[in-house]
Amino acid sequence: MAIPAAQVLALIESHGECNDHRFYAIALQIAAKEARSGHVKIASQISEKVNKYQFSRYPSTNLKKEIDSNEDIRGLIELYLPTHRLSELFLCDETKNRLNLIIKEHKRKDELHKFDLRPRSKLLFEGCPGTGKTLAASVIASELNLPLYKIVLESVISKYMGDTASHLKKIFKYVSENQGVFLFDEFDSIGSERSNINDVGESRRTLNSFLILLEQLQSDSVVIAATNHPQILDEALNRRFDDIIKFKLPSDKEIKDFLENRLSMFKTEHLEWEKIISLSQGLSLGDINKAFDDGAKQAIFDNKGVIVSKHLVNSLERRKYSKAGRGN
């Protein structure tokens, strides 16, 4: 293994400046180069060492300082260090199993590299609001012991010609140099049809830029685009993602499992499950969770924390009425 002199100098310089973030980024670049050269074993060893030490020695305050001090991506990316686990997701078995497989692929990526295979790392999450897309991104980050970076799309998208594409280039450069889970939430603002009759040239250029950057990306990071409106996304996107995962509204069983989990710390009396589940149908788990919180608060106020059917029924009815009024 011959490391280019420029990278050796950069390693020494970053170490001398106590810049751990840059040091590990350069180490990952070396690992990626070695993997491309067929030196899979040494590439895996470098990646393992980085994964072992990077975040155990690098507290969130330092990561945040690194982002805030980086003029290229300041204001474009927000840092989170989630602690959610896969067991916290109340999803259909198919969706949960696919997420679990993605996590397994990344945890065992060294085994895949030996056969010139890579874990799925470019993902599209589709589903109604509140179905668990953002939480799933947090779970992937937490299970892989990686930071979660949320892309601030309102800052990325600019009214000035060329600025949005420039922002995207800076973000993808950061993705290529820093390992993490990167979430483009409400991706519709970038990924809508290029042929849309209300479209203008700038938004078409923005989507083209994103497609090229995503296709060219070579990184151990996970990039997730999440959308509430898959029907308006450009068809060209489907070919760029390694996997498209659909987040559906919960089944009756998933509704009951979720509510029983939330009810575990409360006393209950005479719950009419058939009525509660019927009212929950058509709502996302996010909406059901909010309705539960409202009902639990009312139970605390008028019944010393004992939840009966009326608490959940009334709050679910209000939630459904509110949703109907908004046309959702």
mmCIF file of C-alpha atoms in Angstrom:
data_model
loop_
_atom_site.group_PDB
_atom_site.id
_atom_site.type_symbol
_atom_site.label_atom_id
_atom_site.label_comp_id
_atom_site.label_asym_id
_atom_site.label_seq_id
_atom_site.Cartn_x
_atom_site.Cartn_y
_atom_site.Cartn_z
ATOM 1 C CA MET A 1 0.000 0.000 0.000
ATOM 2 C CA ALA A 2 1.497 3.318 -1.124
ATOM 3 C CA ILE A 3 -0.238 6.368 0.342
ATOM 4 C CA PRO A 4 0.148 9.554 -1.737
ATOM 5 C CA ALA A 5 2.515 12.039 -0.114
ATOM 6 C CA ALA A 6 -0.178 14.729 -0.140
ATOM 7 C CA GLN A 7 -2.442 12.590 2.037
ATOM 8 C CA VAL A 8 0.407 11.755 4.427
ATOM 9 C CA LEU A 9 1.115 15.476 4.808
ATOM 10 C CA ALA A 10 -2.589 16.171 5.317
ATOM 11 C CA LEU A 11 -2.762 13.498 8.032
ATOM 12 C CA ILE A 12 0.234 14.980 9.850
ATOM 13 C CA GLU A 13 -1.157 18.491 9.509
ATOM 14 C CA SER A 14 -4.608 17.551 10.817
ATOM 15 C CA HIS A 15 -3.048 15.656 13.734
ATOM 16 C CA GLY A 16 -0.825 18.622 14.576
ATOM 17 C CA GLU A 17 -3.847 20.935 14.512
ATOM 18 C CA CYS A 18 -5.825 18.490 16.725
ATOM 19 C CA ASN A 19 -8.423 18.379 13.949
ATOM 20 C CA ASP A 20 -9.811 14.873 14.519
ATOM 21 C CA HIS A 21 -12.657 15.448 12.084
ATOM 22 C CA ARG A 22 -10.313 16.143 9.160
ATOM 23 C CA PHE A 23 -7.956 13.341 10.239
ATOM 24 C CA TYR A 24 -10.703 10.709 10.066
ATOM 25 C CA ALA A 25 -12.081 12.135 6.809
ATOM 26 C CA ILE A 26 -8.646 11.713 5.169
ATOM 27 C CA ALA A 27 -8.356 8.194 6.593
ATOM 28 C CA LEU A 28 -11.696 7.271 5.017
ATOM 29 C CA GLN A 29 -10.544 8.728 1.693
ATOM 30 C CA ILE A 30 -7.476 6.473 1.871
ATOM 31 C CA ALA A 31 -9.699 3.475 2.681
ATOM 32 C CA ALA A 32 -11.953 4.225 -0.295
ATOM 33 C CA LYS A 33 -8.937 4.517 -2.618
ATOM 34 C CA GLU A 34 -7.525 1.214 -1.381
ATOM 35 C CA ALA A 35 -10.885 -0.516 -1.858
ATOM 36 C CA ARG A 36 -11.092 0.763 -5.446
ATOM 37 C CA SER A 37 -7.559 -0.549 -6.018
ATOM 38 C CA GLY A 38 -8.608 -4.016 -4.891
ATOM 39 C CA HIS A 39 -6.894 -3.851 -1.489
ATOM 40 C CA VAL A 40 -10.073 -4.838 0.326
ATOM 41 C CA LYS A 41 -8.485 -6.144 3.528
ATOM 42 C CA ILE A 42 -6.491 -3.016 4.379
ATOM 43 C CA ALA A 43 -9.435 -0.802 3.348
ATOM 44 C CA SER A 44 -11.672 -2.708 5.765
ATOM 45 C CA GLN A 45 -9.114 -2.432 8.558
ATOM 46 C CA ILE A 46 -8.850 1.343 8.108
ATOM 47 C CA SER A 47 -12.651 1.732 8.083
ATOM 48 C CA GLU A 48 -12.982 -0.438 11.197
ATOM 49 C CA LYS A 49 -10.486 1.696 13.125
ATOM 50 C CA VAL A 50 -12.223 4.901 12.069
ATOM 51 C CA ASN A 51 -15.626 3.523 13.080
ATOM 52 C CA LYS A 52 -14.218 2.372 16.424
ATOM 53 C CA TYR A 53 -12.594 5.633 17.478
ATOM 54 C CA GLN A 54 -14.201 8.481 15.561
ATOM 55 C CA PHE A 55 -17.394 9.050 17.495
ATOM 56 C CA SER A 56 -16.252 7.663 20.844
ATOM 57 C CA ARG A 57 -13.648 10.466 20.983
ATOM 58 C CA TYR A 58 -15.610 13.057 19.076
ATOM 59 C CA PRO A 59 -18.474 14.499 21.155
ATOM 60 C CA SER A 60 -21.492 16.117 19.541
ATOM 61 C CA THR A 61 -20.366 19.606 20.573
ATOM 62 C CA ASN A 62 -17.209 19.228 18.492
ATOM 63 C CA LEU A 63 -19.134 17.892 15.510
ATOM 64 C CA LYS A 64 -21.476 20.867 15.739
ATOM 65 C CA LYS A 65 -18.540 23.271 15.955
ATOM 66 C CA GLU A 66 -17.053 21.637 12.866
ATOM 67 C CA ILE A 67 -20.269 22.240 10.901
ATOM 68 C CA ASP A 68 -20.676 25.792 12.199
ATOM 69 C CA SER A 69 -17.090 26.650 11.283
ATOM 70 C CA ASN A 70 -17.372 25.181 7.779
ATOM 71 C CA GLU A 71 -18.407 28.109 5.598
ATOM 72 C CA ASP A 72 -19.367 25.839 2.706
ATOM 73 C CA ILE A 73 -22.121 23.956 4.530
ATOM 74 C CA ARG A 74 -22.997 26.265 7.449
ATOM 75 C CA GLY A 75 -26.788 26.616 7.536
ATOM 76 C CA LEU A 76 -27.285 23.828 4.996
ATOM 77 C CA ILE A 77 -26.917 20.860 7.375
ATOM 78 C CA GLU A 78 -28.190 20.202 10.911
ATOM 79 C CA LEU A 79 -26.556 17.610 13.186
ATOM 80 C CA TYR A 80 -28.406 15.067 15.334
ATOM 81 C CA LEU A 81 -27.108 12.138 17.402
ATOM 82 C CA PRO A 82 -30.189 9.897 17.676
ATOM 83 C CA THR A 83 -30.623 7.045 20.145
ATOM 84 C CA HIS A 84 -33.705 5.362 18.642
ATOM 85 C CA ARG A 85 -33.553 1.590 18.138
ATOM 86 C CA LEU A 86 -35.157 -0.680 15.559
ATOM 87 C CA SER A 87 -37.479 -2.086 18.234
ATOM 88 C CA GLU A 88 -39.117 1.352 18.523
ATOM 89 C CA LEU A 89 -40.446 1.224 14.958
ATOM 90 C CA PHE A 90 -44.068 0.110 14.616
ATOM 91 C CA LEU A 91 -44.146 -0.772 10.930
ATOM 92 C CA CYS A 92 -45.412 -3.621 8.787
ATOM 93 C CA ASP A 93 -43.100 -6.629 8.781
ATOM 94 C CA GLU A 94 -42.049 -6.076 5.163
ATOM 95 C CA THR A 95 -40.852 -2.502 5.758
ATOM 96 C CA LYS A 96 -39.176 -3.336 9.057
ATOM 97 C CA ASN A 97 -37.394 -6.348 7.548
ATOM 98 C CA ARG A 98 -36.062 -4.253 4.667
ATOM 99 C CA LEU A 99 -34.730 -1.628 7.052
ATOM 100 C CA ASN A 100 -33.155 -4.350 9.167
ATOM 101 C CA LEU A 101 -31.466 -5.791 6.067
ATOM 102 C CA ILE A 102 -30.007 -2.381 5.158
ATOM 103 C CA ILE A 103 -28.594 -2.040 8.675
ATOM 104 C CA LYS A 104 -27.150 -5.563 8.482
ATOM 105 C CA GLU A 105 -25.536 -4.831 5.094
ATOM 106 C CA HIS A 106 -23.729 -1.802 6.526
ATOM 107 C CA LYS A 107 -22.656 -3.591 9.699
ATOM 108 C CA ARG A 108 -21.206 -6.415 7.598
ATOM 109 C CA LYS A 109 -20.045 -4.366 4.617
ATOM 110 C CA ASP A 110 -16.513 -5.765 4.887
ATOM 111 C CA GLU A 111 -17.851 -9.215 4.024
ATOM 112 C CA LEU A 112 -19.646 -7.748 1.007
ATOM 113 C CA HIS A 113 -16.545 -5.889 -0.178
ATOM 114 C CA LYS A 114 -14.650 -9.185 -0.462
ATOM 115 C CA PHE A 115 -17.051 -10.124 -3.262
ATOM 116 C CA ASP A 116 -17.073 -6.649 -4.835
ATOM 117 C CA LEU A 117 -20.528 -5.898 -3.405
ATOM 118 C CA ARG A 118 -21.661 -2.760 -1.591
ATOM 119 C CA PRO A 119 -24.421 -2.155 0.949
ATOM 120 C CA ARG A 120 -27.451 -0.229 -0.224
ATOM 121 C CA SER A 121 -26.706 3.360 0.698
ATOM 122 C CA LYS A 122 -28.924 5.540 -1.539
ATOM 123 C CA LEU A 123 -32.490 5.187 -0.302
ATOM 124 C CA LEU A 124 -35.861 6.716 -1.138
ATOM 125 C CA PHE A 125 -38.529 6.652 1.587
ATOM 126 C CA GLU A 126 -42.128 7.137 0.387
ATOM 127 C CA GLY A 127 -45.226 7.566 2.522
ATOM 128 C CA CYS A 128 -47.821 9.859 4.067
ATOM 129 C CA PRO A 129 -46.772 12.308 6.792
ATOM 130 C CA GLY A 130 -46.376 10.624 10.178
ATOM 131 C CA THR A 131 -45.735 7.106 8.861
ATOM 132 C CA GLY A 132 -42.220 6.872 10.330
ATOM 133 C CA LYS A 133 -39.852 7.965 7.553
ATOM 134 C CA THR A 134 -37.830 10.423 9.639
ATOM 135 C CA LEU A 135 -37.802 8.085 12.645
ATOM 136 C CA ALA A 136 -36.531 5.270 10.410
ATOM 137 C CA ALA A 137 -33.633 7.474 9.280
ATOM 138 C CA SER A 138 -32.832 8.142 12.946
ATOM 139 C CA VAL A 139 -32.942 4.414 13.703
ATOM 140 C CA ILE A 140 -30.520 3.608 10.872
ATOM 141 C CA ALA A 141 -28.088 6.247 12.169
ATOM 142 C CA SER A 142 -28.390 5.036 15.760
ATOM 143 C CA GLU A 143 -28.044 1.336 14.895
ATOM 144 C CA LEU A 144 -24.908 2.103 12.841
ATOM 145 C CA ASN A 145 -23.492 4.432 15.527
ATOM 146 C CA LEU A 146 -23.394 7.304 13.029
ATOM 147 C CA PRO A 147 -24.502 10.929 13.272
ATOM 148 C CA LEU A 148 -27.685 11.958 11.472
ATOM 149 C CA TYR A 149 -27.365 15.021 9.253
ATOM 150 C CA LYS A 150 -30.601 16.656 8.117
ATOM 151 C CA ILE A 151 -30.340 18.771 4.981
ATOM 152 C CA VAL A 152 -32.037 22.162 5.461
ATOM 153 C CA LEU A 153 -33.768 22.358 2.082
ATOM 154 C CA GLU A 154 -35.214 25.823 2.645
ATOM 155 C CA SER A 155 -31.614 27.054 2.854
ATOM 156 C CA VAL A 156 -30.396 24.858 -0.007
ATOM 157 C CA ILE A 157 -33.004 26.077 -2.485
ATOM 158 C CA SER A 158 -32.255 29.603 -3.650
ATOM 159 C CA LYS A 159 -34.089 32.031 -5.911
ATOM 160 C CA TYR A 160 -30.772 33.005 -7.492
ATOM 161 C CA MET A 161 -29.780 31.134 -10.621
ATOM 162 C CA GLY A 162 -27.126 28.511 -10.017
ATOM 163 C CA ASP A 163 -27.026 28.880 -6.224
ATOM 164 C CA THR A 164 -29.080 25.758 -5.485
ATOM 165 C CA ALA A 165 -26.858 23.534 -7.626
ATOM 166 C CA SER A 166 -23.814 25.080 -5.949
ATOM 167 C CA HIS A 167 -25.260 24.314 -2.499
ATOM 168 C CA LEU A 168 -25.916 20.713 -3.525
ATOM 169 C CA LYS A 169 -22.319 20.296 -4.708
ATOM 170 C CA LYS A 170 -21.044 21.514 -1.330
ATOM 171 C CA ILE A 171 -23.362 19.119 0.514
ATOM 172 C CA PHE A 172 -22.335 16.108 -1.559
ATOM 173 C CA LYS A 173 -18.678 17.016 -1.116
ATOM 174 C CA TYR A 174 -19.275 16.939 2.651
ATOM 175 C CA VAL A 175 -21.104 13.592 2.318
ATOM 176 C CA SER A 176 -18.155 12.097 0.427
ATOM 177 C CA GLU A 177 -15.691 13.199 3.126
ATOM 178 C CA ASN A 178 -17.724 12.481 6.280
ATOM 179 C CA GLN A 179 -19.426 9.269 7.301
ATOM 180 C CA GLY A 180 -22.998 9.589 8.492
ATOM 181 C CA VAL A 181 -26.664 9.266 7.569
ATOM 182 C CA PHE A 182 -27.777 12.232 5.456
ATOM 183 C CA LEU A 183 -31.524 12.940 5.247
ATOM 184 C CA PHE A 184 -33.153 15.044 2.521
ATOM 185 C CA ASP A 185 -36.602 15.373 4.115
ATOM 186 C CA GLU A 186 -39.586 16.656 2.087
ATOM 187 C CA PHE A 187 -37.569 15.863 -1.002
ATOM 188 C CA ASP A 188 -40.440 16.871 -3.323
ATOM 189 C CA SER A 189 -38.998 20.392 -3.567
ATOM 190 C CA ILE A 190 -35.995 18.985 -5.446
ATOM 191 C CA GLY A 191 -37.280 15.787 -7.015
ATOM 192 C CA SER A 192 -40.482 16.863 -8.796
ATOM 193 C CA GLU A 193 -41.045 16.100 -12.487
ATOM 194 C CA ARG A 194 -38.715 17.933 -14.836
ATOM 195 C CA SER A 195 -41.547 18.095 -17.379
ATOM 196 C CA ASN A 196 -43.951 19.854 -15.003
ATOM 197 C CA ILE A 197 -45.741 22.568 -17.008
ATOM 198 C CA ASN A 198 -45.343 25.016 -14.106
ATOM 199 C CA ASP A 199 -41.632 24.297 -13.932
ATOM 200 C CA VAL A 200 -38.884 26.715 -14.859
ATOM 201 C CA GLY A 201 -35.418 26.020 -16.179
ATOM 202 C CA GLU A 202 -33.695 26.538 -12.836
ATOM 203 C CA SER A 203 -35.607 23.773 -11.039
ATOM 204 C CA ARG A 204 -34.893 21.381 -13.912
ATOM 205 C CA ARG A 205 -31.201 22.195 -13.610
ATOM 206 C CA THR A 206 -31.399 21.619 -9.853
ATOM 207 C CA LEU A 207 -32.869 18.138 -10.300
ATOM 208 C CA ASN A 208 -30.333 17.284 -12.999
ATOM 209 C CA SER A 209 -27.544 18.398 -10.674
ATOM 210 C CA PHE A 210 -28.890 16.234 -7.833
ATOM 211 C CA LEU A 211 -29.188 13.197 -10.114
ATOM 212 C CA ILE A 212 -25.596 13.538 -11.310
ATOM 213 C CA LEU A 213 -24.202 14.114 -7.808
ATOM 214 C CA LEU A 214 -26.106 11.154 -6.370
ATOM 215 C CA GLU A 215 -24.995 8.855 -9.171
ATOM 216 C CA GLN A 216 -21.344 9.892 -8.829
ATOM 217 C CA LEU A 217 -21.263 9.592 -5.032
ATOM 218 C CA GLN A 218 -18.796 7.003 -3.720
ATOM 219 C CA SER A 219 -19.095 6.948 0.054
ATOM 220 C CA ASP A 220 -19.735 4.761 3.100
ATOM 221 C CA SER A 221 -22.436 7.230 4.125
ATOM 222 C CA VAL A 222 -26.168 6.562 3.812
ATOM 223 C CA VAL A 223 -28.161 9.114 1.797
ATOM 224 C CA ILE A 224 -31.931 9.096 2.343
ATOM 225 C CA ALA A 225 -34.503 11.141 0.437
ATOM 226 C CA ALA A 226 -37.960 11.175 2.047
ATOM 227 C CA THR A 227 -41.140 12.245 0.269
ATOM 228 C CA ASN A 228 -44.819 12.555 1.152
ATOM 229 C CA HIS A 229 -45.762 12.798 -2.542
ATOM 230 C CA PRO A 230 -44.036 10.088 -4.600
ATOM 231 C CA GLN A 231 -46.429 10.636 -7.501
ATOM 232 C CA ILE A 232 -44.810 13.988 -8.377
ATOM 233 C CA LEU A 233 -41.223 12.730 -8.344
ATOM 234 C CA ASP A 234 -39.315 12.489 -11.600
ATOM 235 C CA GLU A 235 -39.126 8.907 -12.889
ATOM 236 C CA ALA A 236 -35.370 9.275 -13.457
ATOM 237 C CA LEU A 237 -34.904 9.240 -9.673
ATOM 238 C CA ASN A 238 -35.951 5.600 -9.378
ATOM 239 C CA ARG A 239 -32.879 4.453 -11.278
ATOM 240 C CA ARG A 240 -30.492 6.409 -9.024
ATOM 241 C CA PHE A 241 -31.620 4.921 -5.704
ATOM 242 C CA ASP A 242 -30.462 1.520 -4.461
ATOM 243 C CA ASP A 243 -33.821 0.863 -2.807
ATOM 244 C CA ILE A 244 -37.259 2.464 -2.551
ATOM 245 C CA ILE A 245 -39.065 1.747 0.711
ATOM 246 C CA LYS A 246 -42.767 2.483 1.129
ATOM 247 C CA PHE A 247 -44.141 3.496 4.530
ATOM 248 C CA LYS A 248 -47.817 2.564 4.746
ATOM 249 C CA LEU A 249 -50.607 3.520 7.125
ATOM 250 C CA PRO A 250 -50.753 1.037 10.026
ATOM 251 C CA SER A 251 -52.847 -2.130 10.015
ATOM 252 C CA ASP A 252 -55.294 -2.924 12.825
ATOM 253 C CA LYS A 253 -52.676 -5.136 14.486
ATOM 254 C CA GLU A 254 -49.999 -2.430 14.265
ATOM 255 C CA ILE A 255 -52.426 0.124 15.716
ATOM 256 C CA LYS A 256 -53.193 -2.122 18.694
ATOM 257 C CA ASP A 257 -49.531 -3.051 19.233
ATOM 258 C CA PHE A 258 -48.581 0.631 19.194
ATOM 259 C CA LEU A 259 -51.322 1.714 21.609
ATOM 260 C CA GLU A 260 -50.635 -1.180 23.983
ATOM 261 C CA ASN A 261 -47.009 -0.095 24.072
ATOM 262 C CA ARG A 262 -48.025 3.487 24.910
ATOM 263 C CA LEU A 263 -50.537 2.269 27.512
ATOM 264 C CA SER A 264 -47.959 0.169 29.363
ATOM 265 C CA MET A 265 -47.186 2.916 31.900
ATOM 266 C CA PHE A 266 -50.849 3.747 32.610
ATOM 267 C CA LYS A 267 -53.677 2.028 34.406
ATOM 268 C CA THR A 268 -56.617 1.247 32.113
ATOM 269 C CA GLU A 269 -60.265 0.326 32.547
ATOM 270 C CA HIS A 270 -62.848 -1.014 30.082
ATOM 271 C CA LEU A 271 -61.112 -0.194 26.807
ATOM 272 C CA GLU A 272 -63.355 -0.719 23.763
ATOM 273 C CA TRP A 273 -60.668 -1.893 21.387
ATOM 274 C CA GLU A 274 -62.950 -2.386 18.398
ATOM 275 C CA LYS A 275 -64.129 1.228 18.526
ATOM 276 C CA ILE A 276 -60.645 2.605 19.250
ATOM 277 C CA ILE A 277 -59.100 0.719 16.325
ATOM 278 C CA SER A 278 -61.950 1.699 14.000
ATOM 279 C CA LEU A 279 -61.404 5.387 14.776
ATOM 280 C CA SER A 280 -57.654 4.962 14.263
ATOM 281 C CA GLN A 281 -58.030 3.564 10.747
ATOM 282 C CA GLY A 282 -56.806 5.983 8.091
ATOM 283 C CA LEU A 283 -54.562 7.834 10.544
ATOM 284 C CA SER A 284 -50.781 7.604 10.600
ATOM 285 C CA LEU A 285 -48.997 6.438 13.732
ATOM 286 C CA GLY A 286 -47.836 10.033 14.131
ATOM 287 C CA ASP A 287 -51.467 11.177 14.339
ATOM 288 C CA ILE A 288 -52.438 8.274 16.606
ATOM 289 C CA ASN A 289 -49.528 9.125 18.892
ATOM 290 C CA LYS A 290 -50.676 12.753 19.164
ATOM 291 C CA ALA A 291 -54.231 11.604 19.861
ATOM 292 C CA PHE A 292 -52.940 9.267 22.571
ATOM 293 C CA ASP A 293 -50.994 12.104 24.210
ATOM 294 C CA ASP A 294 -54.142 14.255 24.268
ATOM 295 C CA GLY A 295 -56.202 11.426 25.762
ATOM 296 C CA ALA A 296 -53.543 10.577 28.352
ATOM 297 C CA LYS A 297 -53.357 14.208 29.506
ATOM 298 C CA GLN A 298 -57.126 14.295 29.943
ATOM 299 C CA ALA A 299 -56.989 11.040 31.932
ATOM 300 C CA ILE A 300 -54.376 12.554 34.248
ATOM 301 C CA PHE A 301 -56.520 15.662 34.792
ATOM 302 C CA ASP A 302 -59.867 13.991 35.454
ATOM 303 C CA ASN A 303 -59.102 10.398 36.428
ATOM 304 C CA LYS A 304 -55.680 10.404 38.148
ATOM 305 C CA GLY A 305 -54.019 8.801 35.147
ATOM 306 C CA VAL A 306 -56.477 5.931 34.645
ATOM 307 C CA ILE A 307 -57.276 5.746 30.932
ATOM 308 C CA VAL A 308 -60.755 4.642 29.881
ATOM 309 C CA SER A 309 -62.242 4.370 26.395
ATOM 310 C CA LYS A 310 -63.676 7.890 26.279
ATOM 311 C CA HIS A 311 -60.223 9.448 26.642
ATOM 312 C CA LEU A 312 -58.901 7.740 23.510
ATOM 313 C CA VAL A 313 -62.191 7.824 21.593
ATOM 314 C CA ASN A 314 -62.661 11.572 22.090
ATOM 315 C CA SER A 315 -59.080 12.443 21.177
ATOM 316 C CA LEU A 316 -59.136 10.207 18.080
ATOM 317 C CA GLU A 317 -62.430 11.748 16.942
ATOM 318 C CA ARG A 318 -60.950 15.242 17.293
ATOM 319 C CA ARG A 319 -57.847 14.191 15.372
ATOM 320 C CA LYS A 320 -59.919 12.700 12.518
ATOM 321 C CA TYR A 321 -62.109 15.808 12.380
ATOM 322 C CA SER A 322 -59.036 18.036 12.277
ATOM 323 C CA LYS A 323 -57.494 15.953 9.478
ATOM 324 C CA ALA A 324 -60.727 16.029 7.475
ATOM 325 C CA GLY A 325 -60.918 19.804 7.856
ATOM 326 C CA ARG A 326 -57.420 20.179 6.388
ATOM 327 C CA GLY A 327 -58.276 17.869 3.515
ATOM 328 C CA ASN A 328 -55.593 15.318 4.493
#
